[in-house]
CSV table of C-alpha atoms and ligand atoms in Angstrom, one decimal:
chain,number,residue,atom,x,y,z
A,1,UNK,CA,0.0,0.0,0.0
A,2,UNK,CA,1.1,3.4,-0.5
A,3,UNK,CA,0.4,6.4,1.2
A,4,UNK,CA,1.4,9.7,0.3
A,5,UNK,CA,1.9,12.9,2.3
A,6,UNK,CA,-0.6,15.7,1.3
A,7,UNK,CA,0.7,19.1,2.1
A,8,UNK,CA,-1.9,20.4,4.7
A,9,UNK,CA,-0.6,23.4,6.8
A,10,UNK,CA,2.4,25.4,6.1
A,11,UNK,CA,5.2,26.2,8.4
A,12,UNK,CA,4.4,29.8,8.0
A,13,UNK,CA,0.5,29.2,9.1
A,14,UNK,CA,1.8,27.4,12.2
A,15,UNK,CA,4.2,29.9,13.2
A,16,UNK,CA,0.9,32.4,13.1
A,17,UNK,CA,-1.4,30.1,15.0
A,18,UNK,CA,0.9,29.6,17.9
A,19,UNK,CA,1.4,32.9,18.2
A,20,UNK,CA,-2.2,33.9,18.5
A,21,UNK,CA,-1.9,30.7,21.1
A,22,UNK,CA,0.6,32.2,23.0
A,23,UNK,CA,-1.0,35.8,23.0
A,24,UNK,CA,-4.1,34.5,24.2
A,25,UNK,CA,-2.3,32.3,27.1
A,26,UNK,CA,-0.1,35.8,28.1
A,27,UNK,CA,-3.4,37.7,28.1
A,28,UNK,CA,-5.4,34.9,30.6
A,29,UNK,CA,-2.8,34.0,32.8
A,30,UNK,CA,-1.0,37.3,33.5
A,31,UNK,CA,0.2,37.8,37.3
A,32,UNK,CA,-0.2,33.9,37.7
A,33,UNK,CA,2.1,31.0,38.4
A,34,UNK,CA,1.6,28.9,34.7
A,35,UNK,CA,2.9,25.2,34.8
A,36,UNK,CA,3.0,24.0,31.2
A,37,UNK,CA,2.1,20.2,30.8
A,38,UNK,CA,2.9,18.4,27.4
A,39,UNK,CA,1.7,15.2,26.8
A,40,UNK,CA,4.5,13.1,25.1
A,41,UNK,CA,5.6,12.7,22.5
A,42,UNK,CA,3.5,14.4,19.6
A,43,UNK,CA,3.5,17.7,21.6
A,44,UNK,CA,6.9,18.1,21.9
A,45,UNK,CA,7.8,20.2,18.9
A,46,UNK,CA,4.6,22.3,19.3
A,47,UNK,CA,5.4,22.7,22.7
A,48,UNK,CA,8.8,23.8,22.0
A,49,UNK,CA,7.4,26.4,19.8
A,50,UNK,CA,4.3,27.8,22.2
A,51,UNK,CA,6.7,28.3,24.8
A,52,UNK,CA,9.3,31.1,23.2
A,53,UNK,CA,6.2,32.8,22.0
A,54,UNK,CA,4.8,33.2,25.7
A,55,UNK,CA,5.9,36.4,27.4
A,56,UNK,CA,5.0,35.7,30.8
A,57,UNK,CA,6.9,34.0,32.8
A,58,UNK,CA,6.7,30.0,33.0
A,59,UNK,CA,7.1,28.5,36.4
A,60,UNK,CA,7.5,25.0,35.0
A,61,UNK,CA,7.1,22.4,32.2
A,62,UNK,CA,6.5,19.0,32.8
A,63,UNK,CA,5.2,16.3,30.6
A,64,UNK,CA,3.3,13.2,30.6
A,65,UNK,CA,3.6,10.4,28.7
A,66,UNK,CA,0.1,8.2,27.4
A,67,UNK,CA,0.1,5.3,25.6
A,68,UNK,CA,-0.9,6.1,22.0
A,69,UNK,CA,-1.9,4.5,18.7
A,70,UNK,CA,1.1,2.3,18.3
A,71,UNK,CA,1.7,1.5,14.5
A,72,UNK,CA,-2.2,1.2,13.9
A,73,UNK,CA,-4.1,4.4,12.4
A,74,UNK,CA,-7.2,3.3,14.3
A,75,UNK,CA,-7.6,4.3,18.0
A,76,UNK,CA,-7.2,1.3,20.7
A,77,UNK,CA,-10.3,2.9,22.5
A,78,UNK,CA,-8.1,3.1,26.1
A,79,UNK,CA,-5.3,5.3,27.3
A,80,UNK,CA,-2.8,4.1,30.0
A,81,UNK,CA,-0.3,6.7,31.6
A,82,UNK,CA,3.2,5.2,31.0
A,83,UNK,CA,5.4,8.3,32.3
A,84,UNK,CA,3.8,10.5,35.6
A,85,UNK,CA,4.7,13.2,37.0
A,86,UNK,CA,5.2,14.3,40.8
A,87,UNK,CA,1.9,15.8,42.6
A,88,UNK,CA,3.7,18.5,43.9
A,89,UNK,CA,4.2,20.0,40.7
A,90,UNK,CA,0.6,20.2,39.9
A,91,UNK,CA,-1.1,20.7,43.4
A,92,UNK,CA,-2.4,24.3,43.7
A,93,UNK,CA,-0.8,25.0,40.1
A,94,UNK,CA,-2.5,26.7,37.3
A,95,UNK,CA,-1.9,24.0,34.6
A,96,UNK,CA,-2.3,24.0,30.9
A,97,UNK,CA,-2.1,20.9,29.1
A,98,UNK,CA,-0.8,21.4,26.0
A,99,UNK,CA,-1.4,18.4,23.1
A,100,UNK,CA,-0.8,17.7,19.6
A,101,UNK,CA,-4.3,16.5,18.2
A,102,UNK,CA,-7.2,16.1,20.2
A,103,UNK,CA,-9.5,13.1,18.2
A,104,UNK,CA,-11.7,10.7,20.1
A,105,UNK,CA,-10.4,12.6,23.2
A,106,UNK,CA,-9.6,9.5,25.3
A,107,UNK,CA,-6.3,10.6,25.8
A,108,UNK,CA,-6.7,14.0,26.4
A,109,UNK,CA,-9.7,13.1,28.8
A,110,UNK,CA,-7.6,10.5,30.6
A,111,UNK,CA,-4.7,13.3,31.4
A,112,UNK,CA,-6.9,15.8,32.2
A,113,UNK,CA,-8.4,13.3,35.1
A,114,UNK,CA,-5.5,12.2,36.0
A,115,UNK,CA,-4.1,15.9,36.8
A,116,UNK,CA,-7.5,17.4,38.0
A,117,UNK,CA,-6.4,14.2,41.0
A,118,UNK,CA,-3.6,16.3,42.0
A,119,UNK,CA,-6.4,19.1,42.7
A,120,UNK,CA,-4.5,22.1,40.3
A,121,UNK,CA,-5.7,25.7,41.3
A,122,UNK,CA,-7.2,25.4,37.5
A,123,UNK,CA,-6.7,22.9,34.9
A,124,UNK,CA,-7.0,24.2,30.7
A,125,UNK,CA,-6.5,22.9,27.6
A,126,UNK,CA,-3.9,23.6,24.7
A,127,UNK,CA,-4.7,21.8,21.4
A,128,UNK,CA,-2.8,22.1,17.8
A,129,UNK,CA,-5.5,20.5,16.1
A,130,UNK,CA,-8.7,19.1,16.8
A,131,UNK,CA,-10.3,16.3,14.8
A,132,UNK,CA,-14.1,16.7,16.5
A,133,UNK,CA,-15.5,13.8,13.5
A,134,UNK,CA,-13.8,11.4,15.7
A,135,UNK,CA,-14.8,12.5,19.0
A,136,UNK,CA,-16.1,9.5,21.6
A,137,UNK,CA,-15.3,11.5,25.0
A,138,UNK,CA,-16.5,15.4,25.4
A,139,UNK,CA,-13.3,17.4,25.7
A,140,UNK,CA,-13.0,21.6,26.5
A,141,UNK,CA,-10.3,22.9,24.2
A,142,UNK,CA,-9.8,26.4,25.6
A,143,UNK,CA,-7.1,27.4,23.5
A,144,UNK,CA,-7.5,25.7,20.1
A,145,UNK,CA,-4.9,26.2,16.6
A,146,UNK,CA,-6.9,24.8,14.4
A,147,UNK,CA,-9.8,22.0,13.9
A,148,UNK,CA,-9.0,19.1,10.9
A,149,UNK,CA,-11.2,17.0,8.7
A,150,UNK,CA,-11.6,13.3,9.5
A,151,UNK,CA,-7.6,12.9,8.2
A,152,UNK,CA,-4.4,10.8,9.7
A,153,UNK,CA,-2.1,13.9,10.3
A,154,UNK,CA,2.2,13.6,10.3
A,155,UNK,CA,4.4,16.3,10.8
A,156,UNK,CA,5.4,19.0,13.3
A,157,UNK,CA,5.6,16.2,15.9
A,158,UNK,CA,2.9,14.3,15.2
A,159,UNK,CA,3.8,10.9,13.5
A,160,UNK,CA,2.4,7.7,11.5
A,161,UNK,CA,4.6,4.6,13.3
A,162,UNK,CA,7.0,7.2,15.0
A,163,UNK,CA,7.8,8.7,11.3
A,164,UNK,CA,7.2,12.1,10.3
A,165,UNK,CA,7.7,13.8,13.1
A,166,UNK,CA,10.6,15.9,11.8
A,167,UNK,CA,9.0,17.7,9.0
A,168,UNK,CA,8.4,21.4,9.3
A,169,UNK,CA,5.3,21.3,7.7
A,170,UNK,CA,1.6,19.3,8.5
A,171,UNK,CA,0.5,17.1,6.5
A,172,UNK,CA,-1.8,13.9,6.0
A,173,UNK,CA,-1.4,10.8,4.6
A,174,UNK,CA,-3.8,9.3,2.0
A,175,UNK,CA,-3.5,5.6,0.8
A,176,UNK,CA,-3.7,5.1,-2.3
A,177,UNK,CA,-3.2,2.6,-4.5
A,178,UNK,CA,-1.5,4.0,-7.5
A,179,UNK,CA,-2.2,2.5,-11.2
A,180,UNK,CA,0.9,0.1,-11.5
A,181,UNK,CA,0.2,-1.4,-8.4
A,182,UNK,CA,-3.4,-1.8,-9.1
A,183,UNK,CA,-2.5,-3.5,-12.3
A,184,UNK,CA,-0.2,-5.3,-11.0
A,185,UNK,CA,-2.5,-6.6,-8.5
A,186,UNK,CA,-4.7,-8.0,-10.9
A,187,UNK,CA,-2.6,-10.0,-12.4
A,188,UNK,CA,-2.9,-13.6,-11.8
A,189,UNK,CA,0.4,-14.5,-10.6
A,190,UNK,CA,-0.5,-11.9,-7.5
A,191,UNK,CA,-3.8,-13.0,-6.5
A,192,UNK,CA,-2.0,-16.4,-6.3
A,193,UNK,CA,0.6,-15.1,-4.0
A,194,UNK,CA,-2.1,-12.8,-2.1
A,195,UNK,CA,-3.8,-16.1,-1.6
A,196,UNK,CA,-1.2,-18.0,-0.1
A,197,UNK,CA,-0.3,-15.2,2.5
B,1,LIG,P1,-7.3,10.5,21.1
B,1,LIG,O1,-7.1,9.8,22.4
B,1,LIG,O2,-8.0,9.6,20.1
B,1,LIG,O3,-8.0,11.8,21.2
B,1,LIG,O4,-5.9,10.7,20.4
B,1,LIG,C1,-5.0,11.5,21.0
B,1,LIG,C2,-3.6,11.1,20.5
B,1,LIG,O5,-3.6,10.2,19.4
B,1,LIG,C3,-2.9,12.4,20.0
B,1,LIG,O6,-2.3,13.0,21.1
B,1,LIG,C4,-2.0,11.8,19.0
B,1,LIG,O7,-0.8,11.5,19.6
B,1,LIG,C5,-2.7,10.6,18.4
B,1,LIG,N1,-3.4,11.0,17.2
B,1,LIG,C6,-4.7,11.3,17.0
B,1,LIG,N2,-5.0,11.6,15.8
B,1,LIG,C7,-3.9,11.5,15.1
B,1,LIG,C8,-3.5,11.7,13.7
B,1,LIG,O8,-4.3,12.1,12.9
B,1,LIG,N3,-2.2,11.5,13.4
B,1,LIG,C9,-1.3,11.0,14.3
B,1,LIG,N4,-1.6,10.9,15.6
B,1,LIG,C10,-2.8,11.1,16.0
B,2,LIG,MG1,-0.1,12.6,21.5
């Protein structure tokens, strides 16, 4: 199967939506103590980003780490926290989460219980993208980049089976068969093979 990358969001339109981000996060959380939570790994890049573009000052960045898709495109329906963090860091903190993509919202859902455990002085949301066709769990995005189609996105952190996540640009990948290999696939000698396997 192939599946190619389809250009979807330029560097240049991140750069301006994470800066809108961050002057909307300097605005709310002036004069307060901001602890900046990124959920690994697809935020990491993003986070990177959001965090030279805030002006106030940061108290802290910690991250946590959730299980994710593994090599499937298809969501396993459950999210497990593999990496925590120390309660001290979050208790009587303002937090914002910041993630990558937000799409059934199991994961965000599950990290956002699992800190609002740890009883933060407030708990908000930071979301890249949001994918709402997808959504199984109700999740509060209070500072949102941009919402997608029903797409698989790569790029600026966010990978397909750990790839992609070094390209500057976003992106989605669509699988496609192209001509050759769907002639070649009708070929007899194929549909033998694909029948043994
Ligand atoms: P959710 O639990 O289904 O909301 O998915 C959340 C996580 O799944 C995100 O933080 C991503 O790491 C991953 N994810 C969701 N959609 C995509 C996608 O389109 N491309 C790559 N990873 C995705
Ligand atoms: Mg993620």
């Amino acid at each position: 199967m192939n599946r190619n990358l389809v250009h979807l969001i330029s560097q240049a339109e991140i750069v301006s939506t994470v800066r809108r981000l961050a002057v909307e996060i300097d605005r709310d959380y002036q004069d307060r103590s901001l602890v900046l939570v990124g959920i690994l790994k697809g935020s990491f890049i993003f986070l990177a980003d959001l965090v030279r573009e805030i002006e106030i000052p940061i108290a802290n960045i910690e991250f946590l780490r959730l299980s994710s898709y593994g090599s499937s495109m298809v969501s396993s329906g459950e999210a497990k926290i593999t990496m925590n963090l120390p309660p001290k860091a979050i208790a009587g903190k303002d937090i914002l989460v910041v993630e990558d993509i937000v799409d059934t919202g199991i994961t965000t859902d599950t990290a956002l219980r699992y800190l609002q455990n740890y009883q933060p002085a407030s708990l908000r949301l930071c979301a890249l993208l949001d994918k709402p066709a997808r959504r199984q769990v109700p999740v509060k995005i209070d500072y949102l980049g941009s919402t997608v189609e029903d797409l698989f996105i790569v790029g600026y952190g966010i990978d397909f089976d750990q790839k992609y996540r070094q390209l500057p640009d976003i992106y989605y990948l669509e699988e496609e068969q192209d001509s050759e290999t769907a002639e070649k696939a009708n070929y007899p000698i194929n549909q033998a093979m694909a029948a043994k396997n």
